[in-house]
């Protein structure tokens, strides 16, 4: 999919705005899923619909991660599915480089590529191996 530099910046700016709705204060991430020039889903770090958020109830921690929060990338894909958008062939714009778990889900959802603004917080050999093995495109903007 060929996206102009102007549109890439616009989608990334929107991802930054979406991130401000995040309800987990550990990290606010925003994501915008685009297909054929149209936004088909957005997402931010937050709890499941109807569940109390980290802002309201506090974090649910497991192995140093808040598991109450659904990642922004996952929420963008889930919102596209909920709205019958179909994610096959889409591109994700995300404020932060996705983690291993999100890369897995994006690949399985048929997302073609990810553009991000901020790099992943620490090196992850397994994540890099997965990206290479699946020939998944992950690029900094």
Short mmCIF file of C-alpha atoms in Angstrom, two decimals:
data_model
loop_
_atom_site.label_atom_id
_atom_site.label_comp_id
_atom_site.label_asym_id
_atom_site.label_seq_id
_atom_site.Cartn_x
_atom_site.Cartn_y
_atom_site.Cartn_z
CA UNK A 1 0.00 0.00 0.00
CA UNK A 2 1.45 3.34 -1.04
CA UNK A 3 0.78 6.11 1.50
CA UNK A 4 2.12 9.63 1.04
CA UNK A 5 4.40 11.19 3.65
CA UNK A 6 1.69 13.78 4.32
CA UNK A 7 -0.88 11.08 5.10
CA UNK A 8 1.57 9.06 7.21
CA UNK A 9 2.12 12.15 9.36
CA UNK A 10 -1.62 12.78 9.59
CA UNK A 11 -2.32 9.20 10.76
CA UNK A 12 0.52 9.37 13.29
CA UNK A 13 -0.74 12.71 14.61
CA UNK A 14 -4.15 11.11 15.04
CA UNK A 15 -2.57 8.17 16.91
CA UNK A 16 -1.00 10.67 19.32
CA UNK A 17 -4.41 12.26 19.92
CA UNK A 18 -6.04 8.84 20.43
CA UNK A 19 -3.35 7.92 22.98
CA UNK A 20 -4.59 10.70 25.27
CA UNK A 21 -7.77 8.70 25.92
CA UNK A 22 -5.73 5.86 27.46
CA UNK A 23 -6.78 4.83 30.96
CA UNK A 24 -3.54 3.14 32.07
CA UNK A 25 -1.08 5.69 33.42
CA UNK A 26 1.88 3.30 33.02
CA UNK A 27 1.99 4.08 29.28
CA UNK A 28 -0.46 5.85 27.00
CA UNK A 29 -0.32 4.41 23.49
CA UNK A 30 -2.52 5.27 20.52
CA UNK A 31 -3.09 3.32 17.30
CA UNK A 32 -4.85 4.03 14.01
CA UNK A 33 -5.62 1.22 11.55
CA UNK A 34 -5.91 2.25 7.89
CA UNK A 35 -7.09 0.29 4.88
CA UNK A 36 -7.42 1.62 1.34
CA UNK A 37 -6.99 5.18 2.57
CA UNK A 38 -9.75 4.93 5.18
CA UNK A 39 -9.47 4.66 8.95
CA UNK A 40 -11.10 1.38 9.95
CA UNK A 41 -10.17 1.29 13.63
CA UNK A 42 -8.54 3.22 16.44
CA UNK A 43 -7.36 2.06 19.83
CA UNK A 44 -5.69 3.12 23.03
CA UNK A 45 -4.49 1.31 26.14
CA UNK A 46 -7.57 0.62 28.24
CA UNK A 47 -9.61 -2.06 29.96
CA UNK A 48 -12.33 -4.24 28.50
CA UNK A 49 -15.69 -2.59 27.85
CA UNK A 50 -17.60 -2.43 31.12
CA UNK A 51 -14.56 -3.24 33.30
CA UNK A 52 -13.12 -0.70 35.70
CA UNK A 53 -10.01 1.03 34.35
CA UNK A 54 -6.60 1.46 35.95
CA UNK A 55 -7.60 5.09 36.57
CA UNK A 56 -10.60 3.90 38.63
CA UNK A 57 -9.50 0.66 40.24
CA UNK A 58 -5.73 0.47 39.96
CA UNK A 59 -3.43 -1.84 38.04
CA UNK A 60 -3.64 -5.63 37.86
CA UNK A 61 0.02 -6.59 37.72
CA UNK A 62 1.51 -9.84 36.46
CA UNK A 63 5.25 -10.27 35.82
CA UNK A 64 5.76 -6.49 35.83
CA UNK A 65 2.98 -5.78 33.32
CA UNK A 66 -0.50 -4.38 33.83
CA UNK A 67 -2.86 -7.07 32.50
CA UNK A 68 -6.03 -5.04 33.12
CA UNK A 69 -5.08 -3.03 30.03
CA UNK A 70 -5.72 -4.16 26.48
CA UNK A 71 -2.98 -2.72 24.25
CA UNK A 72 -3.80 0.04 21.77
CA UNK A 73 -2.83 -2.12 18.77
CA UNK A 74 -5.17 -4.89 19.94
CA UNK A 75 -8.00 -2.42 20.52
CA UNK A 76 -7.60 -0.95 17.02
CA UNK A 77 -7.91 -4.45 15.48
CA UNK A 78 -10.80 -5.35 17.77
CA UNK A 79 -12.64 -2.12 16.95
CA UNK A 80 -12.16 -2.74 13.22
CA UNK A 81 -13.58 -6.26 13.68
CA UNK A 82 -16.47 -4.95 15.77
CA UNK A 83 -17.32 -2.47 13.00
CA UNK A 84 -16.93 -5.07 10.20
CA UNK A 85 -13.89 -3.28 8.79
CA UNK A 86 -11.84 -6.35 7.91
CA UNK A 87 -8.16 -5.94 8.75
CA UNK A 88 -6.60 -7.96 5.92
CA UNK A 89 -4.21 -5.68 4.01
CA UNK A 90 -4.39 -2.81 6.50
CA UNK A 91 -1.56 -0.70 7.94
CA UNK A 92 -1.21 0.33 11.58
CA UNK A 93 0.11 3.68 12.78
CA UNK A 94 1.13 3.53 16.41
CA UNK A 95 2.73 5.94 18.85
CA UNK A 96 4.99 3.15 20.17
CA UNK A 97 6.65 0.17 18.51
CA UNK A 98 4.47 -2.91 19.25
CA UNK A 99 5.48 -5.60 21.73
CA UNK A 100 5.91 -9.28 20.85
CA UNK A 101 2.30 -10.14 21.79
CA UNK A 102 0.88 -7.34 19.62
CA UNK A 103 3.13 -8.26 16.66
CA UNK A 104 1.70 -11.81 16.85
CA UNK A 105 -1.87 -10.53 16.79
CA UNK A 106 -1.23 -8.02 14.00
CA UNK A 107 0.30 -10.72 11.80
CA UNK A 108 -2.66 -13.04 12.42
CA UNK A 109 -5.13 -10.21 11.71
CA UNK A 110 -3.57 -9.71 8.27
CA UNK A 111 -2.09 -6.29 8.96
CA UNK A 112 0.61 -5.62 6.33
CA UNK A 113 2.82 -3.15 8.15
CA UNK A 114 3.30 -0.99 11.23
CA UNK A 115 4.66 2.56 11.38
CA UNK A 116 5.64 3.81 14.84
CA UNK A 117 7.00 6.98 16.45
CA UNK A 118 8.80 5.69 19.56
CA UNK A 119 10.97 2.54 19.69
CA UNK A 120 10.23 -0.47 21.88
CA UNK A 121 11.58 0.14 25.40
CA UNK A 122 14.04 -2.75 25.47
CA UNK A 123 15.60 -5.19 22.98
CA UNK A 124 13.59 -8.38 22.45
CA UNK A 125 15.33 -11.06 20.39
CA UNK A 126 12.14 -13.16 20.08
CA UNK A 127 10.18 -10.17 18.79
CA UNK A 128 12.85 -9.37 16.21
CA UNK A 129 13.04 -13.02 15.16
CA UNK A 130 9.26 -13.15 14.67
CA UNK A 131 9.27 -9.97 12.57
CA UNK A 132 12.07 -11.34 10.38
CA UNK A 133 10.65 -14.87 10.09
CA UNK A 134 7.18 -13.64 9.09
CA UNK A 135 8.58 -10.88 6.86
CA UNK A 136 6.43 -8.39 8.73
CA UNK A 137 7.16 -4.74 8.02
CA UNK A 138 7.81 -2.57 11.09
CA UNK A 139 9.18 0.92 10.41
CA UNK A 140 9.95 4.04 12.42
CA UNK A 141 8.45 7.29 11.16
#
